[in-house]
Coordinates of C-alpha atoms in Angstrom, one line a residue:
Chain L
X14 CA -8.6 229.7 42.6
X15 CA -8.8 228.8 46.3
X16 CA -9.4 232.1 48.2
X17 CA -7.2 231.4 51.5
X18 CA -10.0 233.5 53.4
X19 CA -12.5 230.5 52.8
X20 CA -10.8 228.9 55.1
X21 CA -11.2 231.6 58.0
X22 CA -15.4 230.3 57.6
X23 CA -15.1 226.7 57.6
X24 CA -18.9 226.7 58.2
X25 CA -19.9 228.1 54.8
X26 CA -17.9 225.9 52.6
X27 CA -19.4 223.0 55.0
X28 CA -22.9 224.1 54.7
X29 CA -23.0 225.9 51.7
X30 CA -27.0 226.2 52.4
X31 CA -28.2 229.7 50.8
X32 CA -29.6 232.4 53.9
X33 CA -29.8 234.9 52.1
X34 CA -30.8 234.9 47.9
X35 CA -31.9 238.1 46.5
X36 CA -33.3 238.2 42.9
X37 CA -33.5 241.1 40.3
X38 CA -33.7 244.0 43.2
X39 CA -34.5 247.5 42.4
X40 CA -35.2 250.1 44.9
X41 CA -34.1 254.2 45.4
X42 CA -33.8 256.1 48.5
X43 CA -34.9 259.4 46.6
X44 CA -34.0 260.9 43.4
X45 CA -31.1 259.5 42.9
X46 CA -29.4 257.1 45.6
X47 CA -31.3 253.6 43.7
X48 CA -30.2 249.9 43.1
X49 CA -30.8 248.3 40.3
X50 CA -31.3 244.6 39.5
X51 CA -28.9 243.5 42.8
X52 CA -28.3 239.3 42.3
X53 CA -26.7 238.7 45.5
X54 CA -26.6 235.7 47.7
X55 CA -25.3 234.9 51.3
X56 CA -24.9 231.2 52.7
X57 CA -24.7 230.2 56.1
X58 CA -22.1 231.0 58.1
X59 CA -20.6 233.2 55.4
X60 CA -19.1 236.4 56.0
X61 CA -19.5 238.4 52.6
X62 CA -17.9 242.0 51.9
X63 CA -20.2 244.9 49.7
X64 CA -17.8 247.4 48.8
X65 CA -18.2 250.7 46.6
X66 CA -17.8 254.3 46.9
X67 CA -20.0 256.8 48.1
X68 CA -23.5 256.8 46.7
X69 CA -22.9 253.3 45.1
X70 CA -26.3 252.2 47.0
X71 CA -25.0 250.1 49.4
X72 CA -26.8 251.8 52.5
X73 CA -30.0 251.4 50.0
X74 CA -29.5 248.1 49.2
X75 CA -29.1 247.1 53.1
X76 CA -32.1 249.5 54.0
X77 CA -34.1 247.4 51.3
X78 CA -33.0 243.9 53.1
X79 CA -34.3 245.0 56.1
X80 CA -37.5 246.6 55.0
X81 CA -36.8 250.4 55.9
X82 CA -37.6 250.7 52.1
X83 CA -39.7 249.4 49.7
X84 CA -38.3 247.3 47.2
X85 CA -39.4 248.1 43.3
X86 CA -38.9 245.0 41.5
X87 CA -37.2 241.8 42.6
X88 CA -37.1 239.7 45.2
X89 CA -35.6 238.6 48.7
X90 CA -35.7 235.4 50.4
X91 CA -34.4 234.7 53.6
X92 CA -33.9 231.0 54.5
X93 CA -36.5 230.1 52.1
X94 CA -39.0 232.3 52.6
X95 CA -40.0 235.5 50.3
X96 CA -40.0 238.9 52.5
X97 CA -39.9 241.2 50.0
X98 CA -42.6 242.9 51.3
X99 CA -42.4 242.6 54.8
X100 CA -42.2 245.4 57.6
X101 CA -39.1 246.1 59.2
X102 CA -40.4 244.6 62.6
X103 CA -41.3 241.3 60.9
X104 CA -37.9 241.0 59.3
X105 CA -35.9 241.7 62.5
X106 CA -38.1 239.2 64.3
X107 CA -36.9 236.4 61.5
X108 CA -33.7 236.9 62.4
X109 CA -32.5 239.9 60.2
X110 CA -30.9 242.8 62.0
X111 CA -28.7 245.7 61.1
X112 CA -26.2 247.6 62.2
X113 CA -26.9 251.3 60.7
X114 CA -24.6 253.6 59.2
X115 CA -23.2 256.5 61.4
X116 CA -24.6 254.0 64.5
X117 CA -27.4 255.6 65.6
X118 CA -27.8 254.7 69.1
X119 CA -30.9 256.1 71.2
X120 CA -28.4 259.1 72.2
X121 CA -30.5 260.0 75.3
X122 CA -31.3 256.4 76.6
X123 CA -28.4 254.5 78.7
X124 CA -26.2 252.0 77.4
X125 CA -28.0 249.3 79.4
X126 CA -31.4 250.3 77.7
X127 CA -29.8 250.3 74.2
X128 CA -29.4 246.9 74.3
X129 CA -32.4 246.4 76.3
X130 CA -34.3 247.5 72.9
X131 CA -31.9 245.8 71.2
X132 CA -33.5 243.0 72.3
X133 CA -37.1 244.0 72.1
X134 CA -38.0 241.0 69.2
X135 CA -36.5 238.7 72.1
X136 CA -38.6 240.4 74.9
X137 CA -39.9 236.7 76.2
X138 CA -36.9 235.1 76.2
X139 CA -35.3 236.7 79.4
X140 CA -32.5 233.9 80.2
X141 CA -31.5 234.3 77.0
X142 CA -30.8 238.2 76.7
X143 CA -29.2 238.2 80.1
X144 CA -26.9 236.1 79.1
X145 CA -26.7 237.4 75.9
X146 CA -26.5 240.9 77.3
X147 CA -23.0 239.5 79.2
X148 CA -21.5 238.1 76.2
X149 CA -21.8 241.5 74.7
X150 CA -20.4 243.3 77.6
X151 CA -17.6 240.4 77.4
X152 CA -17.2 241.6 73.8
X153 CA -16.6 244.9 74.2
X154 CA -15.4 245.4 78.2
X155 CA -15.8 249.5 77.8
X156 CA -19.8 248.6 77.4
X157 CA -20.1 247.1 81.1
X158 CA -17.7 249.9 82.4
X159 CA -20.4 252.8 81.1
X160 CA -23.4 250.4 81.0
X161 CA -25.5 253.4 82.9
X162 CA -23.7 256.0 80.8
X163 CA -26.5 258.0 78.3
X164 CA -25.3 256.2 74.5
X165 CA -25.1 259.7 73.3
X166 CA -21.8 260.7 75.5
X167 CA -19.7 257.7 74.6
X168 CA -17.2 258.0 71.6
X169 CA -17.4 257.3 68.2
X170 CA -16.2 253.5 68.6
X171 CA -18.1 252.9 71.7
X172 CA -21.0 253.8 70.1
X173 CA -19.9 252.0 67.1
X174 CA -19.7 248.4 69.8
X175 CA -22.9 249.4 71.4
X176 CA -24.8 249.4 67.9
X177 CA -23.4 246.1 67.2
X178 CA -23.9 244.8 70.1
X179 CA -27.8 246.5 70.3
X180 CA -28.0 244.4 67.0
X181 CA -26.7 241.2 68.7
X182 CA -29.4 241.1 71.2
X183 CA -32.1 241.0 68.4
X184 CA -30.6 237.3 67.7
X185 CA -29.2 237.5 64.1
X186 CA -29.1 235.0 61.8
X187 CA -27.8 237.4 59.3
X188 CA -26.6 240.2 60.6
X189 CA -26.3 243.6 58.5
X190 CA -23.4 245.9 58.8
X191 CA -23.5 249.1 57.3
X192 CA -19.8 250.8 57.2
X193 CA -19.1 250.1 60.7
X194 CA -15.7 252.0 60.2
X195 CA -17.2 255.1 59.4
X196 CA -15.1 257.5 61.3
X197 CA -13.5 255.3 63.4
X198 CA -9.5 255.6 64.0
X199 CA -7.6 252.9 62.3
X200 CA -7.0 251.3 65.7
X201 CA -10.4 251.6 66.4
X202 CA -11.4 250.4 62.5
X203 CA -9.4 247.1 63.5
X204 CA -10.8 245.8 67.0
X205 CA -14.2 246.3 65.7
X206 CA -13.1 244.2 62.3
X207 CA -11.5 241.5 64.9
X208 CA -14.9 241.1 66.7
X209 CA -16.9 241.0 63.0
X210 CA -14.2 238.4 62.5
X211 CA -15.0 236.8 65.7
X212 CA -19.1 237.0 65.6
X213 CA -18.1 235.5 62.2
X214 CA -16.3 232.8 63.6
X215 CA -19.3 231.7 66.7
X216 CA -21.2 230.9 63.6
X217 CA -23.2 234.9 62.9
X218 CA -23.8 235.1 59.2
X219 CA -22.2 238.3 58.5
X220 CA -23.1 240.4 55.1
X221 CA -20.6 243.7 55.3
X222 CA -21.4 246.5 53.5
X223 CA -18.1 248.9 53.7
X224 CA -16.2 251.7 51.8
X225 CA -13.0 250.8 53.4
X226 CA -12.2 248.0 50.7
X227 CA -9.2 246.7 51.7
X228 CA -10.3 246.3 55.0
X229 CA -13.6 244.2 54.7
X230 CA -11.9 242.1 52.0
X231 CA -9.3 241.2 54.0
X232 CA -11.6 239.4 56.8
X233 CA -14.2 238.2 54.2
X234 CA -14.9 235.1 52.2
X235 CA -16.7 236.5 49.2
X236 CA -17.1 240.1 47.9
X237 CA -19.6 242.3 45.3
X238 CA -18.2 245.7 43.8
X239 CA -21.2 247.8 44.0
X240 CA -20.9 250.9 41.6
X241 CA -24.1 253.2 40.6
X242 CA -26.1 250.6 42.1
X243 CA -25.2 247.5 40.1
X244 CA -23.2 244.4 41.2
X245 CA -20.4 245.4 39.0
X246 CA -18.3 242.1 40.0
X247 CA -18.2 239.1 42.5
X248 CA -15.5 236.9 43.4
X249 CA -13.6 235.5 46.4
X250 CA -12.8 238.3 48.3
X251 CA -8.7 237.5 47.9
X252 CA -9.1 237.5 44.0
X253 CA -10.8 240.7 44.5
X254 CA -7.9 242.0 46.2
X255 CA -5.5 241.3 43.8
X256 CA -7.6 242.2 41.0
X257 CA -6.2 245.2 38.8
X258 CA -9.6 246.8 38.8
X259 CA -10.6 246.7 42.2
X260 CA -7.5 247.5 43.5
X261 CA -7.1 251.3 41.4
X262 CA -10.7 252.0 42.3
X263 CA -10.9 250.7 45.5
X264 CA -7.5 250.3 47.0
X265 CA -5.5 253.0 45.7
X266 CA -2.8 251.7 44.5
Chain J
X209 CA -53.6 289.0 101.0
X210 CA -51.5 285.7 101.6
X211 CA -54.6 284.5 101.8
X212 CA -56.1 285.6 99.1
X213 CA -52.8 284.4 97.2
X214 CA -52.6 281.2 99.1
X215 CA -56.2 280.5 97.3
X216 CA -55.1 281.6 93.7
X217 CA -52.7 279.3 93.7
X218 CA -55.1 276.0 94.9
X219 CA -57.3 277.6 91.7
X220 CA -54.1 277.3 90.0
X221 CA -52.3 274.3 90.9
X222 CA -56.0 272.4 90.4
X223 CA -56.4 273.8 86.6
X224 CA -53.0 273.3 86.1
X225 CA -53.0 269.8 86.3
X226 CA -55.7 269.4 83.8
X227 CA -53.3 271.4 81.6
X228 CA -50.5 269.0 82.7
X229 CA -52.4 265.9 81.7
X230 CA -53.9 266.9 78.1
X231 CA -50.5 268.3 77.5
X232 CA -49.0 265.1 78.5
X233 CA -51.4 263.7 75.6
X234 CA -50.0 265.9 73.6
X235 CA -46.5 265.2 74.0
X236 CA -47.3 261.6 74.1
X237 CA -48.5 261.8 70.6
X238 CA -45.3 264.4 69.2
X239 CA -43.1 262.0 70.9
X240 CA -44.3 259.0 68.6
X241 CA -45.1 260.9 64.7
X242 CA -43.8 264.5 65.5
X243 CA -47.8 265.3 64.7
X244 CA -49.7 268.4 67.5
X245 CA -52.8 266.2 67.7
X246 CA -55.6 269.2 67.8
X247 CA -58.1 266.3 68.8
X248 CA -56.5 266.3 72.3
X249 CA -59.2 269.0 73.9
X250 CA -62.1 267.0 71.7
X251 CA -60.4 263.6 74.1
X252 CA -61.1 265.5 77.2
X253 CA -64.9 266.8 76.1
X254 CA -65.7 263.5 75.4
X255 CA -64.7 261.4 78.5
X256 CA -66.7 264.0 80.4
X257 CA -69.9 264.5 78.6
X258 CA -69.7 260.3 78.2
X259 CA -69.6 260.1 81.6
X260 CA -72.6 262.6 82.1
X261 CA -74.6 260.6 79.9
X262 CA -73.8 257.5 81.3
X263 CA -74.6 258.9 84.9
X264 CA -77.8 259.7 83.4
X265 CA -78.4 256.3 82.3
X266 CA -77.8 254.7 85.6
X267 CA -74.8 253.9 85.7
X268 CA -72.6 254.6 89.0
X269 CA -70.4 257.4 88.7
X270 CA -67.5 255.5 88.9
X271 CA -68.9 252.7 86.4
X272 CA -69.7 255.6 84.0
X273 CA -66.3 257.4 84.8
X274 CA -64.4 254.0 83.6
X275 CA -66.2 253.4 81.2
X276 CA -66.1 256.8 79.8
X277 CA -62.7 256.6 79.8
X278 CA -62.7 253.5 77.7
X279 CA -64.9 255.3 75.3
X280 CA -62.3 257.9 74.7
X281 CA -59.4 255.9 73.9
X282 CA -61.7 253.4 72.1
X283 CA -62.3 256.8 70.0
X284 CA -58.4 257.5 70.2
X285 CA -57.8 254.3 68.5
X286 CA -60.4 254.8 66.1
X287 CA -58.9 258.0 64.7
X288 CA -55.0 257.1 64.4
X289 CA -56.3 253.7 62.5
X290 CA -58.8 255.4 60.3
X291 CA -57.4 259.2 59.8
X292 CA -54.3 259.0 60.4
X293 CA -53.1 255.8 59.4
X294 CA -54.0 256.2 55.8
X295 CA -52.2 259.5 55.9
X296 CA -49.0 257.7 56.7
X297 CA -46.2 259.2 54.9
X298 CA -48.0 262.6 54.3
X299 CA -46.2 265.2 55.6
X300 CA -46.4 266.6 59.5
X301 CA -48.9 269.4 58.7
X302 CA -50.7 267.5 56.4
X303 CA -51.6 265.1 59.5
X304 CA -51.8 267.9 61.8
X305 CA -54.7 269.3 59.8
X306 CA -56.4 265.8 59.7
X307 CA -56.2 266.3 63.5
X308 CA -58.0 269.6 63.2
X309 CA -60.7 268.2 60.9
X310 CA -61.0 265.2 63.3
X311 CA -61.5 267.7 66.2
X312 CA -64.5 269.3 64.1
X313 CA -65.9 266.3 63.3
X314 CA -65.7 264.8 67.2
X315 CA -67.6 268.5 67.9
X316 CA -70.1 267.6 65.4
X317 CA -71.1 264.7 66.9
X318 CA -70.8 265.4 70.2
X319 CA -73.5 268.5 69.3
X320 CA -75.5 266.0 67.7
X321 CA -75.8 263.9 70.7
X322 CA -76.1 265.4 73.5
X323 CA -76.9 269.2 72.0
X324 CA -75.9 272.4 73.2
X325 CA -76.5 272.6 76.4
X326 CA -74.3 272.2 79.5
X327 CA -74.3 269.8 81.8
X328 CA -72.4 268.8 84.5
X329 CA -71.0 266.1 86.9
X330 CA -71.9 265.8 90.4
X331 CA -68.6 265.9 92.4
X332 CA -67.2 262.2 93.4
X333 CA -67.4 263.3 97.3
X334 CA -69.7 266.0 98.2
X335 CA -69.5 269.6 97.7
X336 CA -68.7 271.1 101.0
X337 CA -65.3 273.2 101.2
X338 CA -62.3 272.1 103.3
X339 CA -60.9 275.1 104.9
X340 CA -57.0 274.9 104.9
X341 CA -55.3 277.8 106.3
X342 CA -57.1 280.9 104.7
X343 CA -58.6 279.0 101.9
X344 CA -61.0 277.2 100.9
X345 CA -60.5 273.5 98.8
X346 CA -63.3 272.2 97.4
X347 CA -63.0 268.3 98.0
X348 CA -63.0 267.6 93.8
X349 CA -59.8 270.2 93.6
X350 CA -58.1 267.0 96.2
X351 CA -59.6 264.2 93.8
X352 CA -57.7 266.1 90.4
X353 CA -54.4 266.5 92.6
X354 CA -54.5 263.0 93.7
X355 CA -55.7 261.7 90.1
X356 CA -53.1 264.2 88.7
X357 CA -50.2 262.6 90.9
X358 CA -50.9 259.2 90.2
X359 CA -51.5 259.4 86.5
X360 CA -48.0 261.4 86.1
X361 CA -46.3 258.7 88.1
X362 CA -47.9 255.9 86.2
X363 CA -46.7 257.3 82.9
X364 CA -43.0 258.2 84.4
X365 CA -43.1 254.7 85.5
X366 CA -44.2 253.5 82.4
X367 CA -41.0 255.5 80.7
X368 CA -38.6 255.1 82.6
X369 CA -39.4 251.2 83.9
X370 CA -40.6 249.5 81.2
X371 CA -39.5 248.4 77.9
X372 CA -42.8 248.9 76.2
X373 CA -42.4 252.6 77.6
X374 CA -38.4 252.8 76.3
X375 CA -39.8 251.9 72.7
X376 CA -42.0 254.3 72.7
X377 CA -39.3 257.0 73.3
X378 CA -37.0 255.1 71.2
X379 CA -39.4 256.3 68.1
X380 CA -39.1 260.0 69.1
X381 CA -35.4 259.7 69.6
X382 CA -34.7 257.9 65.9
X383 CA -37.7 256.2 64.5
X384 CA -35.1 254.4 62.0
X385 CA -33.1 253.2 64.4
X386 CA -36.1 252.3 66.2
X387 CA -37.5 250.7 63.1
X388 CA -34.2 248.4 63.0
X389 CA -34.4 247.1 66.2
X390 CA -37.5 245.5 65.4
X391 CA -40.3 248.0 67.1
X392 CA -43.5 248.5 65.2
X393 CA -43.8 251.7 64.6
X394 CA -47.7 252.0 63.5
X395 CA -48.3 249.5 67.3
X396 CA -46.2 252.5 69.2
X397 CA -48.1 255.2 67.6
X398 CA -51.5 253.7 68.2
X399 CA -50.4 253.0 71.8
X400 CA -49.3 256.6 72.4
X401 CA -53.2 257.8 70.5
X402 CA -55.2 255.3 72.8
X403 CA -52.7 256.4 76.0
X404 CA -53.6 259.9 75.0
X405 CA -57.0 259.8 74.4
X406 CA -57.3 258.3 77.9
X407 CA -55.4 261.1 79.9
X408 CA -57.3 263.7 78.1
X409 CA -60.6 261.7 79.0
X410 CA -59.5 261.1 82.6
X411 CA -58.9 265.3 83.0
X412 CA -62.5 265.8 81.7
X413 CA -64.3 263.6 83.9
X414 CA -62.2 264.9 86.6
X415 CA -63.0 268.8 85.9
X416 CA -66.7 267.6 84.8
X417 CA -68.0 268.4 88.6
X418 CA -66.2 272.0 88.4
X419 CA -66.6 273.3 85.3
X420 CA -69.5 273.1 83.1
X421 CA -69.3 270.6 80.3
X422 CA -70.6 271.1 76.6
X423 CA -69.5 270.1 73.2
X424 CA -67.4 272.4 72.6
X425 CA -65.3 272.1 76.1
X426 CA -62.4 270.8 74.7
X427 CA -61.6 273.6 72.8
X428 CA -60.1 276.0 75.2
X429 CA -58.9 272.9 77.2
X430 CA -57.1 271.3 74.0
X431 CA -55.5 275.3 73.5
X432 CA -54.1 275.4 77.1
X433 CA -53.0 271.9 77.3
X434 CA -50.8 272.5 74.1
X435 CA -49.8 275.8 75.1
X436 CA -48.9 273.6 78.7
X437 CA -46.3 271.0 76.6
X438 CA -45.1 273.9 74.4
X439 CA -44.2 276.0 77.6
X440 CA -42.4 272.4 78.8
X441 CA -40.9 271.8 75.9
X442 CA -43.0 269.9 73.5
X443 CA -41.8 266.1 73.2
X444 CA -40.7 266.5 76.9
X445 CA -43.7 264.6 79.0
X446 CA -42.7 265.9 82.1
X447 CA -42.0 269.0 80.9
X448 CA -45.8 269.5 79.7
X449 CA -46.6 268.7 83.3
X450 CA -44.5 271.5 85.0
X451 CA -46.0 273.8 82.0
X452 CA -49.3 273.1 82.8
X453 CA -49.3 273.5 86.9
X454 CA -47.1 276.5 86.0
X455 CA -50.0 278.0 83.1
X456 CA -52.7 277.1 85.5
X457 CA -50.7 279.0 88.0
X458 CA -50.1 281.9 86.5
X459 CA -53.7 282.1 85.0
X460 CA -55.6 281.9 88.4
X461 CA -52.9 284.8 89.6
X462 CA -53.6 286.7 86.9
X463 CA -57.2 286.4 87.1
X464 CA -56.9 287.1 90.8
X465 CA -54.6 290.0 91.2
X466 CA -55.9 292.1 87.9
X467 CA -59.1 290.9 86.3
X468 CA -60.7 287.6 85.6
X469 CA -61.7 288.5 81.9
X470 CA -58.0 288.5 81.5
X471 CA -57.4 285.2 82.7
X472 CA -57.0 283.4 79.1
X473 CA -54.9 286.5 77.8
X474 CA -52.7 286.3 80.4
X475 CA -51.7 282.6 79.7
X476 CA -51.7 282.8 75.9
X477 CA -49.1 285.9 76.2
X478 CA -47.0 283.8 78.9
X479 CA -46.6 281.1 76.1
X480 CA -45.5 283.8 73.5
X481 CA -43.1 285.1 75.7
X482 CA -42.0 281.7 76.4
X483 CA -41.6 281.0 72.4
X484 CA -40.0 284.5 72.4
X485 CA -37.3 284.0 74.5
X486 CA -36.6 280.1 74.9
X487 CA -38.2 278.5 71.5
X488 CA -37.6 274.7 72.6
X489 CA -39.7 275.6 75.8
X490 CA -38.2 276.0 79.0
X491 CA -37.5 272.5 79.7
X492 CA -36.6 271.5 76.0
X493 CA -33.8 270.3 74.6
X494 CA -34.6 268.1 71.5
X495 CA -35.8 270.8 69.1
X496 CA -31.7 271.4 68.6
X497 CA -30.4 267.6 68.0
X498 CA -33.6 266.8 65.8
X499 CA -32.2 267.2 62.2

């Protein structure tokens, strides 16, 4: 079945080339937050959904993509190449950055500075994260306004933009997001899905990891039901939506 | 009296900024692992009695001073990549007690080399006092001040002006975060040993031509320059330098208006009282948002 959302990525069913393949992952993030045997893979241009409940391991699973832990078995290439092993600094430099969970912006550094660090992989490229520093404040307007406000005095969505837009100026190929609605208000929850969408749509390889269900399967083209740290189902992220399943464990209703 | 006072507080403000830059090292190094390097004061002894016996050798004195100086944070780098870079992942007082045993073993050598004995640096222009006001300046108390100023201003300029700088704070603020954005964590933290190692080194040479130097200087000079960034709040750079002028103050006041044998007692009992009555240090803040 045609998921309609495919066509929302026309770049992904174009390509169709593989970013991100991970084989056979296991990991924990102590005792008991682990992943095991994660098959997951992104393609270019895709924008693909993780959704489970709390303590599923999708923050581990994410933290194991980008190297903040060790990964126990298994492995991850990005764009051909294995970096199962490498440090976090290498990873970001290749083109893998991530948005954390609960944002974590450098609370007593200024906006402008967040993003200055954003971009710290991109240090000798200066025409590029000027300009790239203006789309961002183009993307989200309120970040210009406060650029020389300290990160840990805006609101919850502003700091949700800033940590996006921090992990835009590290050039992603694949970007990470990690429950960017954590908290948010619903209106908040959907301009920061419309710029996901968006990023999506200027050709960012998006891999969403999000306990709001409904929501990141309504903007994305595929989706995995993470449960106790399995892949518990993939699909189309519209079949997932109308599955019976997903939708009483998920979706409530 | 004002005098008398006015000549304390030259005493003072001139120890004080040794305090101020070893406890700068020391909030460097807090700042980038959360680790109280005990090695600081072993930093300090060793640019200073380098620099003696580099004098001795021949060298000019501000050849050897340089060069010294290099030494130190040579030796800096030497003991975050081989003591505590294998520790990595042990916990904060496990590393903190690598420190101490790295301290010990600096002492060791330091005896070894250059024995027990004290020696001393001549000062970088003459001896002969300046009389300002009431009081007398000797013209090495103007070389710390003026080192002093331009070190602290270097290091607020590297914070505050350059991205290298940011990252490094970026680690103390949320090493994870810092982690995602692509810093090296391990680079920053050998940065902020070598950076240190060569402000501690910088404040021996400098207090070399006052003070007597032996192997076992640092010690005292480590205690007071950690004392200097807990009064400031540790983690707080500049706050370690406003500790230390105000320790070396208070000491040389102390040791002036009641008795000179009480000079370290008085600084060490300021520092409780500090810890007493404002635990993050009077110009902390980030003891309550660190979880």
């Amino acid at each position: 079945m045609p998921s309609d959302r495919a066509g929302g990525c026309p770049s992904a069913a174009a390509t169709g080339h593989s970013l991100l393949d991970v084989m056979g992952l296991s990991g924990h993030y102590g005792p008991v937050r682990a992943i095991h045997q994660i098959d997951l893979r992104v393609g270019a241009g895709e924008l693909v959904a993780i959704v489970g409940g709390n303590g599923a391991g999708k923050t581990t699973l994410l933290h194991t993509l980008s190297g903040l832990h060790p990964a126990h078995a298994g492995q991850i290439r990005f764009d051909g190449r294995d970096i199962t092993r490498w440090l976090p600094h290498r990873i970001v430099a290749a083109g893998i950055c991530q948005v954390l969970e609960g944002r974590q912006v450098f609370a007593p550094l200024s906006v402008e500075d967040n993003l200055r660090l954003g971009g710290y992989r991109q240090h000798r490229d200066r025409g590029w994260l000027r300009e790239e520093r203006e789309r961002v404040y183009t993307l989200f307007p309120i970040l210009a306004e406060r650029r020389r406000q300290l990160a840990g005095t805006l609101s919850g969505g502003q700091q949700q933009m800033l940590a996006i837009g921090r992990a835009l100026l590290g050039r992603p190929r694949l970007l990470l997001l990690d429950e960017p609605s954590m908290g948010l208000a619903p209106l908040l929850v959907e301009e920061i899905f419309r710029v996901i969408v968006e990023l999506n749509q200027r050709g960012v390889t998006i891999l969403l990891v999000e306990q709001n269900a409904r929501a990141a399967l309504a903007i994305a083209g595929r989706g995995y039901i993470l449960e106790t740290g399995r892949i518990a189902k993939t699909a189309p992220a519209a079949e997932l939506l109308a599955d019976d399943d997903v939708r009483r464990a998920y979706l409530g209703y | 009296m004002f005098e008398q006072v006015f000549q304390f507080l030259v005493t003072g403000i001139t120890v004080g900024s040794l305090y101020a830059l070893v406890g700068l090292g020391f909030a460097l190094i807090y700042n980038a692992s959360d680790v109280v390097n005990f090695a600081q004061g072993e930093f300090v002894m060793l640019g200073a009695m380098a620099a003696i016996a580099l004098l001795s050798a021949g060298l000019p004195l501000p050849l050897a001073a340089v060069v010294a100086t290099l030494l130190a944070v040579g030796v800096g780098l030497l003991l975050e990549r081989f003591a505590i870079e294998p520790a990595a992942g042990a916990s904060v007082v496990a590393t903190i007690i690598i420190t101490i045993g790295a301290a010990i073993f600096l002492r060791g050598i330091a005896l070894l080399l250059w024995g027990k004995d004290f020696h001393t640096l001549p000062p970088f222009s003459g001896d002969a006092p300046i009389r300002l006001g009431g009081a007398t300046v000797l013209p090495q108390s103007l070389w710390v001040l003026a080192a002093t100023g331009v070190l602290v201003a270097l290091v607020r300029a590297f914070f505050d002006r350059t991205l290298l700088g940011k990252a490094l704070l970026a680690c103390s603020f949320n090493r994870t975060a810092a982690q995602a954005v692509g810093i090296n964590v391990k680079v920053m933290l050998r940065l902020a040993y070598g950076l240190s190692a060569g402000l501690g080194a910088v404040a021996g040479i400098l207090i070399a031509p006052i003070t007597f130097s032996s192997y076992e200087a640092g010690v005292m000079l480590g205690l007071k320059g950690f004392s200097a960034a807990i009064v400031g709040g540790i983690g707080n750079p500049m706050g370690a330098v406003a500790g230390g002028l105000l320790l070396g103050v208070l000491e040389a006041l102390g040791a002036g208006l009641v008795s000179s044998g009480y000079k370290d007692a008085i600084a060490f009992l300021f520092v409780l009282m500090v810890l007493f009555f404002e635990p993050t240090g009077l110009f902390g803040h980030k003891v309550a948002e660190r979880v």
